[in-house]
Amino acid sequence: MTMRLSKRVQHVSLSANAAAKSRATALRETGRDILDLTTGEPDFDTPEHIKQAAYAAIAGGATKYTPTPGVKALRVAVQGKLGRENQLDYPLQSIVIANGAKQIIFNAFAATLDDGDEVLIPTPYWPSFPDSVRINGGEPVFIECGLAQGCKLTPQKLEQHIGERTRWLVLNSPGNPSGAVYSEAELQGLADVLRRHPHVLILLDELYEHIRFDGLPPQSLLNVAPDLQSRCLLVGGVSKTYAMTGWRIGFGAGPQTLTEAMTVVQSQSTSGASSVGQAAALAALEGGLAFLPGQVAAYQQRRDALVSVLRQVEGLEVLEPQGGFFVFVRCAGLLGLRRPDGQRLTSDGDVVAYLLEEGVAGVAGSAYGLSPWFRLSIATATDTVVEAAKRIAHACAQLRAEP
Ligand SMILES: Cc1ncc(COP(=O)(O)O)c(C=O)c1O
């Protein structure tokens, strides 16, 4: 029997990162020396005090179902964190916990989108934004934000794309894959446009909020334009800041009607997030950020190592990330060149395939809606990043222009 799948599911795909990672792993298994720069996952381990809290939770009997919007103590801790770190005031009912920031985003779209509703997504984007929209019946509307604008949305472009069917604007800062961070002035400009269109909700993905470089201060649309708070869903989590990707805990803060509807959606999919994961997240939020500056310094050191080498490579243009886990590289200057085996590079997919053969795994920009670019992760050991930069430079130097 041929399995008939829903139209919605046919329009979404498995994560491009996962595909790139499995190609790298498959090559490694054949004995090849491959440096894997595909994944946005800290190479650091979850801090010990967080693990201890999880052991204690299990020993203390926190092994039962949890309330769907999250364990109260964790919601209170998120409320405290938003006040302390972000100067934002939310009532408890506005705060929900889910299985990762990804589920918060999914719940929000499921709770608000009707067929054909539009969601504005600046490109390059994290691929789950459009796929989460599609699976919930909406239509992603992409707004290209290239190198000239630092991969950031401008007020003019935003204004051009807002229509009657626009339900949401997605804003991700620091961005994946671009590493772009919006400044206060840039956020002001966007806020001015958004004020003119009160039917548009704003999804603020600030999962990488603490991974900022060069001493950049935190910036959020919510601080710049507090009058928009009733239209914003703030998305955060513990995955990146606390190296807790596997614990699957994220949170959202937004208008109560929305968070309640998101809770209804979650109650019919996964129910409340894991009891042990929430205990660990509580310890994370209550335990402070003393461990973080050392990690951010390491990410920044890797960024500098990669950017300084790649900037010297003919054919590449590097957008220096101001935060997050990635360096995003434009490779238009390599297209048309020939590899040593005679094959011509015609797309960022070809460039990534060539680099993989030369021992470095990255992800093609097409996965993030912007070509020809590729993404390299700096959430990878420093030695690996340094060696990867050398290999990429060497690989590019082997390319030839002859017909
Ligand atoms: C921009 C962005 N938002 C959300 C997520 C999902 O995070 P979580 O692990 O909390 O589901 C990711 C993970 O890569 C991300 O890059």
GROMACS .gro file of C-alpha atoms and ligand atoms in nm:
model
  419
    1MET     CA    1   0.000   0.000   0.000
    2THR     CA    2   0.125   0.350  -0.075
    3MET     CA    3   0.100   0.566   0.233
    4ARG     CA    4  -0.086   0.887   0.160
    5LEU     CA    5   0.060   1.169   0.364
    6SER     CA    6  -0.108   1.497   0.444
    7LYS     CA    7  -0.041   1.790   0.211
    8ARG     CA    8   0.090   1.983   0.510
    9VAL     CA    9   0.350   1.722   0.588
   10GLN     CA   10   0.453   1.690   0.225
   11HIS     CA   11   0.552   2.055   0.230
   12VAL     CA   12   0.795   2.028   0.518
   13SER     CA   13   1.128   1.851   0.536
   14LEU     CA   14   1.371   1.699   0.780
   15SER     CA   15   1.626   1.938   0.919
   16ALA     CA   16   1.902   2.026   0.671
   17ASN     CA   17   2.149   2.038   0.960
   18ALA     CA   18   2.065   1.681   1.050
   19ALA     CA   19   2.114   1.574   0.687
   20ALA     CA   20   2.450   1.755   0.667
   21LYS     CA   21   2.557   1.605   0.997
   22SER     CA   22   2.467   1.254   0.891
   23ARG     CA   23   2.665   1.292   0.567
   24ALA     CA   24   2.965   1.400   0.776
   25THR     CA   25   2.916   1.110   1.018
   26ALA     CA   26   2.882   0.860   0.734
   27LEU     CA   27   3.213   0.979   0.586
   28ARG     CA   28   3.381   0.962   0.926
   29GLU     CA   29   3.266   0.605   0.962
   30THR     CA   30   3.457   0.519   0.645
   31GLY     CA   31   3.769   0.642   0.824
   32ARG     CA   32   3.783   0.993   0.673
   33ASP     CA   33   3.906   1.281   0.888
   34ILE     CA   34   3.609   1.518   0.884
   35LEU     CA   35   3.576   1.831   1.099
   36ASP     CA   36   3.209   1.871   1.179
   37LEU     CA   37   3.094   2.233   1.184
   38THR     CA   38   2.730   2.156   1.112
   39THR     CA   39   2.566   2.161   1.454
   40GLY     CA   40   2.437   2.444   1.669
   41GLU     CA   41   2.491   2.271   1.995
   42PRO     CA   42   2.740   2.380   2.263
   43ASP     CA   43   3.043   2.155   2.291
   44PHE     CA   44   3.037   2.240   2.663
   45ASP     CA   45   2.864   2.005   2.904
   46THR     CA   46   2.561   2.103   3.113
   47PRO     CA   47   2.699   2.264   3.432
   48GLU     CA   48   2.736   2.022   3.721
   49HIS     CA   49   2.495   2.198   3.960
   50ILE     CA   50   2.219   2.160   3.701
   51LYS     CA   51   2.283   1.788   3.663
   52GLN     CA   52   2.284   1.750   4.041
   53ALA     CA   53   1.944   1.918   4.059
   54ALA     CA   54   1.810   1.665   3.809
   55TYR     CA   55   1.945   1.369   4.010
   56ALA     CA   56   1.789   1.517   4.323
   57ALA     CA   57   1.456   1.565   4.144
   58ILE     CA   58   1.446   1.199   4.046
   59ALA     CA   59   1.542   1.089   4.398
   60GLY     CA   60   1.278   1.325   4.540
   61GLY     CA   61   1.000   1.169   4.333
   62ALA     CA   62   0.960   1.431   4.059
   63THR     CA   63   0.868   1.153   3.819
   64LYS     CA   64   0.501   1.224   3.750
   65TYR     CA   65   0.303   1.421   3.494
   66THR     CA   66   0.357   1.794   3.512
   67PRO     CA   67   0.102   2.073   3.460
   68THR     CA   68   0.074   2.148   3.085
   69PRO     CA   69   0.189   2.513   3.103
   70GLY     CA   70   0.482   2.407   3.321
   71VAL     CA   71   0.573   2.348   3.683
   72LYS     CA   72   0.481   2.657   3.882
   73ALA     CA   73   0.826   2.699   4.038
   74LEU     CA   74   0.985   2.706   3.693
   75ARG     CA   75   0.731   2.955   3.558
   76VAL     CA   76   0.804   3.175   3.861
   77ALA     CA   77   1.176   3.140   3.789
   78VAL     CA   78   1.121   3.243   3.425
   79GLN     CA   79   0.917   3.538   3.550
   80GLY     CA   80   1.209   3.631   3.779
   81LYS     CA   81   1.464   3.587   3.500
   82LEU     CA   82   1.262   3.814   3.267
   83GLY     CA   83   1.249   4.080   3.537
   84ARG     CA   84   1.614   4.047   3.641
   85GLU     CA   85   1.789   3.994   3.308
   86ASN     CA   86   1.548   4.159   3.064
   87GLN     CA   87   1.368   4.426   3.273
   88LEU     CA   88   1.037   4.282   3.159
   89ASP     CA   89   0.728   4.239   3.370
   90TYR     CA   90   0.493   3.948   3.298
   91PRO     CA   91   0.213   3.797   3.505
   92LEU     CA   92   0.254   3.425   3.570
   93GLN     CA   93  -0.035   3.336   3.338
   94SER     CA   94   0.163   3.485   3.050
   95ILE     CA   95   0.449   3.239   3.092
   96VAL     CA   96   0.448   2.889   2.947
   97ILE     CA   97   0.701   2.609   2.943
   98ALA     CA   98   0.739   2.358   2.660
   99ASN     CA   99   0.968   2.089   2.521
  100GLY     CA  100   1.221   2.336   2.386
  101ALA     CA  101   1.181   2.676   2.224
  102LYS     CA  102   1.087   2.484   1.911
  103GLN     CA  103   0.765   2.362   2.065
  104ILE     CA  104   0.679   2.711   2.193
  105ILE     CA  105   0.703   2.836   1.833
  106PHE     CA  106   0.500   2.543   1.701
  107ASN     CA  107   0.231   2.595   1.965
  108ALA     CA  108   0.208   2.965   1.886
  109PHE     CA  109   0.154   2.903   1.515
  110ALA     CA  110  -0.088   2.617   1.579
  111ALA     CA  111  -0.286   2.841   1.812
  112THR     CA  112  -0.313   3.138   1.576
  113LEU     CA  113  -0.285   3.041   1.209
  114ASP     CA  114  -0.573   2.964   0.978
  115ASP     CA  115  -0.519   2.829   0.629
  116GLY     CA  116  -0.343   3.086   0.414
  117ASP     CA  117  -0.247   3.321   0.696
  118GLU     CA  118   0.090   3.475   0.629
  119VAL     CA  119   0.400   3.485   0.847
  120LEU     CA  120   0.681   3.722   0.753
  121ILE     CA  121   1.020   3.555   0.781
  122PRO     CA  122   1.340   3.748   0.708
  123THR     CA  123   1.598   3.539   0.520
  124PRO     CA  124   1.833   3.389   0.611
  125TYR     CA  125   1.615   3.207   0.864
  126TRP     CA  126   1.628   2.914   1.102
  127PRO     CA  127   1.452   2.646   0.889
  128SER     CA  128   1.197   2.548   1.152
  129PHE     CA  129   1.029   2.890   1.126
  130PRO     CA  130   0.885   2.832   0.777
  131ASP     CA  131   0.825   2.462   0.831
  132SER     CA  132   0.641   2.523   1.156
  133VAL     CA  133   0.425   2.778   0.973
  134ARG     CA  134   0.354   2.536   0.687
  135ILE     CA  135   0.266   2.241   0.908
  136ASN     CA  136   0.014   2.464   1.081
  137GLY     CA  137  -0.154   2.570   0.755
  138GLY     CA  138   0.009   2.913   0.722
  139GLU     CA  139   0.218   3.053   0.442
  140PRO     CA  140   0.570   3.180   0.504
  141VAL     CA  141   0.642   3.507   0.324
  142PHE     CA  142   1.015   3.551   0.290
  143ILE     CA  143   1.188   3.887   0.304
  144GLU     CA  144   1.539   3.866   0.164
  145CYS     CA  145   1.795   4.038   0.386
  146GLY     CA  146   2.136   4.003   0.224
  147LEU     CA  147   2.492   4.102   0.300
  148ALA     CA  148   2.439   4.472   0.216
  149GLN     CA  149   2.200   4.502   0.509
  150GLY     CA  150   2.396   4.271   0.739
  151CYS     CA  151   2.129   4.003   0.695
  152LYS     CA  152   1.887   4.220   0.895
  153LEU     CA  153   1.535   4.331   0.817
  154THR     CA  154   1.495   4.700   0.737
  155PRO     CA  155   1.184   4.908   0.810
  156GLN     CA  156   1.131   4.968   0.436
  157LYS     CA  157   1.132   4.597   0.354
  158LEU     CA  158   0.904   4.522   0.646
  159GLU     CA  159   0.655   4.786   0.534
  160GLN     CA  160   0.657   4.650   0.178
  161HIS     CA  161   0.568   4.299   0.290
  162ILE     CA  162   0.293   4.358   0.545
  163GLY     CA  163  -0.052   4.282   0.406
  164GLU     CA  164  -0.402   4.207   0.529
  165ARG     CA  165  -0.324   3.838   0.575
  166THR     CA  166  -0.007   3.899   0.775
  167ARG     CA  167  -0.046   3.737   1.116
  168TRP     CA  168   0.311   3.735   1.243
  169LEU     CA  169   0.654   3.879   1.193
  170VAL     CA  170   0.938   3.655   1.308
  171LEU     CA  171   1.242   3.835   1.447
  172ASN     CA  172   1.540   3.627   1.559
  173SER     CA  173   1.827   3.811   1.730
  174PRO     CA  174   2.107   3.704   1.768
  175GLY     CA  175   2.023   3.527   1.447
  176ASN     CA  176   2.072   3.173   1.330
  177PRO     CA  177   2.244   3.138   1.083
  178SER     CA  178   2.357   3.501   1.040
  179GLY     CA  179   2.480   3.589   1.389
  180ALA     CA  180   2.326   3.932   1.327
  181VAL     CA  181   2.212   4.132   1.631
  182TYR     CA  182   1.968   4.420   1.590
  183SER     CA  183   2.076   4.751   1.742
  184GLU     CA  184   1.847   4.974   1.941
  185ALA     CA  185   1.808   5.215   1.647
  186GLU     CA  186   1.727   4.931   1.407
  187LEU     CA  187   1.464   4.796   1.646
  188GLN     CA  188   1.315   5.145   1.682
  189GLY     CA  189   1.279   5.163   1.305
  190LEU     CA  190   1.098   4.828   1.294
  191ALA     CA  191   0.879   4.927   1.590
  192ASP     CA  192   0.765   5.241   1.406
  193VAL     CA  193   0.642   5.028   1.117
  194LEU     CA  194   0.480   4.770   1.345
  195ARG     CA  195   0.286   5.041   1.529
  196ARG     CA  196   0.118   5.130   1.200
  197HIS     CA  197  -0.002   4.769   1.158
  198PRO     CA  198  -0.171   4.664   1.480
  199HIS     CA  199  -0.297   4.332   1.336
  200VAL     CA  200   0.058   4.191   1.319
  201LEU     CA  201   0.187   3.976   1.603
  202ILE     CA  202   0.562   3.957   1.664
  203LEU     CA  203   0.751   3.642   1.749
  204LEU     CA  204   1.081   3.736   1.914
  205ASP     CA  205   1.319   3.443   1.916
  206GLU     CA  206   1.593   3.539   2.163
  207LEU     CA  207   1.726   3.193   2.231
  208TYR     CA  208   2.086   3.313   2.180
  209GLU     CA  209   2.033   3.626   2.393
  210HIS     CA  210   2.338   3.563   2.614
  211ILE     CA  211   2.578   3.466   2.337
  212ARG     CA  212   2.686   3.814   2.229
  213PHE     CA  213   3.034   3.927   2.127
  214ASP     CA  214   3.250   4.236   2.174
  215GLY     CA  215   3.065   4.334   2.492
  216LEU     CA  216   2.748   4.409   2.293
  217PRO     CA  217   2.467   4.498   2.535
  218PRO     CA  218   2.141   4.299   2.524
  219GLN     CA  219   1.880   4.452   2.295
  220SER     CA  220   1.520   4.350   2.256
  221LEU     CA  221   1.227   4.501   2.074
  222LEU     CA  222   1.043   4.468   2.403
  223ASN     CA  223   1.279   4.710   2.578
  224VAL     CA  224   1.291   4.951   2.288
  225ALA     CA  225   0.914   4.950   2.229
  226PRO     CA  226   0.738   4.837   2.548
  227ASP     CA  227   0.406   4.948   2.397
  228LEU     CA  228   0.428   4.643   2.165
  229GLN     CA  229   0.445   4.392   2.451
  230SER     CA  230   0.077   4.294   2.413
  231ARG     CA  231   0.151   4.183   2.055
  232CYS     CA  232   0.479   4.002   2.118
  233LEU     CA  233   0.559   3.643   2.202
  234LEU     CA  234   0.904   3.627   2.356
  235VAL     CA  235   1.068   3.289   2.296
  236GLY     CA  236   1.360   3.175   2.509
  237GLY     CA  237   1.505   2.866   2.666
  238VAL     CA  238   1.793   2.695   2.835
  239SER     CA  239   1.930   2.497   2.539
  240LYS     CA  240   2.203   2.734   2.425
  241THR     CA  241   2.285   2.948   2.732
  242TYR     CA  242   2.316   2.655   2.971
  243ALA     CA  243   2.432   2.389   2.724
  244MET     CA  244   2.108   2.198   2.781
  245THR     CA  245   1.997   2.107   2.429
  246GLY     CA  246   1.901   1.752   2.526
  247TRP     CA  247   1.689   1.849   2.824
  248ARG     CA  248   1.426   1.999   2.593
  249ILE     CA  249   1.303   2.294   2.795
  250GLY     CA  250   1.199   2.626   2.641
  251PHE     CA  251   0.969   2.902   2.749
  252GLY     CA  252   0.741   3.167   2.604
  253ALA     CA  253   0.603   3.491   2.745
  254GLY     CA  254   0.314   3.665   2.575
  255PRO     CA  255  -0.042   3.782   2.598
  256GLN     CA  256  -0.251   3.555   2.817
  257THR     CA  257  -0.509   3.467   2.548
  258LEU     CA  258  -0.221   3.340   2.337
  259THR     CA  259  -0.037   3.149   2.611
  260GLU     CA  260  -0.364   2.984   2.717
  261ALA     CA  261  -0.435   2.873   2.359
  262MET     CA  262  -0.078   2.746   2.328
  263THR     CA  263  -0.136   2.544   2.644
  264VAL     CA  264  -0.447   2.388   2.487
  265VAL     CA  265  -0.240   2.288   2.181
  266GLN     CA  266   0.033   2.139   2.398
  267SER     CA  267  -0.221   1.954   2.615
  268GLN     CA  268  -0.320   1.755   2.303
  269SER     CA  269   0.031   1.680   2.185
  270THR     CA  270   0.295   1.625   2.450
  271SER     CA  271   0.131   1.749   2.774
  272GLY     CA  272   0.365   1.915   3.022
  273ALA     CA  273   0.740   1.900   2.960
  274SER     CA  274   0.953   1.644   3.143
  275SER     CA  275   0.949   1.675   3.524
  276VAL     CA  276   1.324   1.614   3.544
  277GLY     CA  277   1.403   1.857   3.264
  278GLN     CA  278   1.202   2.128   3.437
  279ALA     CA  279   1.381   2.068   3.768
  280ALA     CA  280   1.711   2.104   3.584
  281ALA     CA  281   1.594   2.423   3.409
  282LEU     CA  282   1.486   2.565   3.743
  283ALA     CA  283   1.835   2.505   3.883
  284ALA     CA  284   1.980   2.668   3.572
  285LEU     CA  285   1.774   2.985   3.603
  286GLU     CA  286   1.829   3.006   3.977
  287GLY     CA  287   2.197   2.920   3.965
  288GLY     CA  288   2.327   3.235   3.796
  289LEU     CA  289   2.539   3.291   3.489
  290ALA     CA  290   2.887   3.289   3.644
  291PHE     CA  291   3.002   3.009   3.412
  292LEU     CA  292   2.894   3.194   3.098
  293PRO     CA  293   3.160   3.464   3.031
  294GLY     CA  294   3.428   3.196   2.986
  295GLN     CA  295   3.212   3.015   2.730
  296VAL     CA  296   3.120   3.332   2.543
  297ALA     CA  297   3.490   3.425   2.533
  298ALA     CA  298   3.563   3.084   2.378
  299TYR     CA  299   3.290   3.130   2.114
  300GLN     CA  300   3.428   3.475   2.037
  301GLN     CA  301   3.784   3.343   2.010
  302ARG     CA  302   3.664   3.080   1.761
  303ARG     CA  303   3.470   3.340   1.567
  304ASP     CA  304   3.781   3.556   1.544
  305ALA     CA  305   3.996   3.262   1.435
  306LEU     CA  306   3.753   3.163   1.161
  307VAL     CA  307   3.667   3.513   1.040
  308SER     CA  308   4.027   3.634   1.023
  309VAL     CA  309   4.131   3.340   0.803
  310LEU     CA  310   3.821   3.330   0.581
  311ARG     CA  311   3.834   3.706   0.518
  312GLN     CA  312   4.168   3.648   0.341
  313VAL     CA  313   4.021   3.385   0.111
  314GLU     CA  314   3.945   3.505  -0.239
  315GLY     CA  315   3.587   3.432  -0.337
  316LEU     CA  316   3.446   3.441   0.018
  317GLU     CA  317   3.270   3.727   0.197
  318VAL     CA  318   3.222   3.680   0.569
  319LEU     CA  319   2.950   3.841   0.774
  320GLU     CA  320   3.116   3.878   1.115
  321PRO     CA  321   2.863   3.745   1.367
  322GLN     CA  322   2.782   3.963   1.667
  323GLY     CA  323   2.634   3.675   1.858
  324GLY     CA  324   2.506   3.317   1.839
  325PHE     CA  325   2.681   3.000   1.731
  326PHE     CA  326   2.749   3.051   1.361
  327VAL     CA  327   2.961   3.217   1.099
  328PHE     CA  328   2.770   3.272   0.776
  329VAL     CA  329   2.982   3.301   0.463
  330ARG     CA  330   2.886   3.420   0.115
  331CYS     CA  331   3.054   3.216  -0.155
  332ALA     CA  332   2.930   3.375  -0.479
  333GLY     CA  333   3.296   3.434  -0.574
  334LEU     CA  334   3.360   3.059  -0.589
  335LEU     CA  335   3.080   2.978  -0.829
  336GLY     CA  336   3.199   2.895  -1.178
  337LEU     CA  337   3.539   2.779  -1.055
  338ARG     CA  338   3.658   2.423  -1.106
  339ARG     CA  339   3.764   2.176  -0.842
  340PRO     CA  340   4.097   1.993  -0.887
  341ASP     CA  341   3.898   1.697  -1.028
  342GLY     CA  342   3.752   1.924  -1.298
  343GLN     CA  343   3.398   1.958  -1.156
  344ARG     CA  344   3.257   2.307  -1.170
  345LEU     CA  345   3.101   2.466  -0.861
  346THR     CA  346   2.756   2.592  -0.952
  347SER     CA  347   2.578   2.634  -0.616
  348ASP     CA  348   2.640   2.661  -0.243
  349GLY     CA  349   2.545   2.292  -0.227
  350ASP     CA  350   2.843   2.221  -0.458
  351VAL     CA  351   3.071   2.435  -0.241
  352VAL     CA  352   2.963   2.253   0.075
  353ALA     CA  353   3.005   1.914  -0.096
  354TYR     CA  354   3.358   2.014  -0.206
  355LEU     CA  355   3.452   2.137   0.143
  356LEU     CA  356   3.323   1.811   0.287
  357GLU     CA  357   3.556   1.619   0.057
  358GLU     CA  358   3.835   1.846   0.176
  359GLY     CA  359   3.750   1.753   0.537
  360VAL     CA  360   3.513   2.026   0.663
  361ALA     CA  361   3.139   1.978   0.707
  362GLY     CA  362   2.916   2.287   0.695
  363VAL     CA  363   2.559   2.352   0.581
  364ALA     CA  364   2.457   2.517   0.253
  365GLY     CA  365   2.282   2.855   0.275
  366SER     CA  366   1.994   2.719   0.064
  367ALA     CA  367   1.880   2.543   0.385
  368TYR     CA  368   1.832   2.890   0.538
  369GLY     CA  369   1.672   3.051   0.234
  370LEU     CA  370   1.977   3.248   0.121
  371SER     CA  371   2.219   3.136  -0.149
  372PRO     CA  372   2.501   3.115  -0.229
  373TRP     CA  373   2.618   3.105   0.132
  374PHE     CA  374   2.724   2.840   0.383
  375ARG     CA  375   2.707   2.817   0.759
  376LEU     CA  376   2.983   2.703   0.994
  377SER     CA  377   2.927   2.635   1.364
  378ILE     CA  378   3.158   2.782   1.626
  379ALA     CA  379   2.994   2.574   1.897
  380THR     CA  380   3.278   2.334   1.826
  381ALA     CA  381   3.616   2.285   1.995
  382THR     CA  382   3.859   2.571   1.926
  383ASP     CA  383   4.124   2.343   1.770
  384THR     CA  384   3.863   2.204   1.532
  385VAL     CA  385   3.755   2.552   1.425
  386VAL     CA  386   4.116   2.666   1.371
  387GLU     CA  387   4.200   2.359   1.165
  388ALA     CA  388   3.874   2.392   0.967
  389ALA     CA  389   3.964   2.750   0.873
  390LYS     CA  390   4.299   2.629   0.738
  391ARG     CA  391   4.139   2.348   0.540
  392ILE     CA  392   3.880   2.580   0.386
  393ALA     CA  393   4.149   2.830   0.285
  394HIS     CA  394   4.357   2.550   0.133
  395ALA     CA  395   4.056   2.400  -0.048
  396CYS     CA  396   3.961   2.737  -0.198
  397ALA     CA  397   4.318   2.796  -0.313
  398GLN     CA  398   4.295   2.474  -0.518
  399LEU     CA  399   4.004   2.604  -0.727
  400ARG     CA  400   4.080   2.706  -1.083
  401ALA     CA  401   3.908   2.950  -1.317
  402GLU     CA  402   3.996   2.780  -1.646
  403PRO     CA  403   3.699   2.669  -1.863
  404LIG     C1  404   1.687   3.040   1.637
  404LIG     C2  405   1.649   2.915   1.708
  404LIG     N1  406   1.530   2.909   1.772
  404LIG     C3  407   1.492   2.798   1.837
  404LIG     C4  408   1.572   2.685   1.842
  404LIG     C5  409   1.522   2.562   1.916
  404LIG     O1  410   1.574   2.554   2.041
  404LIG     P1  411   1.530   2.445   2.147
  404LIG     O2  412   1.645   2.351   2.159
  404LIG     O3  413   1.505   2.519   2.274
  404LIG     O4  414   1.406   2.380   2.095
  404LIG     C6  415   1.697   2.685   1.777
  404LIG     C7  416   1.784   2.566   1.780
  404LIG     O5  417   1.873   2.549   1.705
  404LIG     C8  418   1.736   2.804   1.710
  404LIG     O6  419   1.853   2.811   1.646
   0.00000   0.00000   0.00000
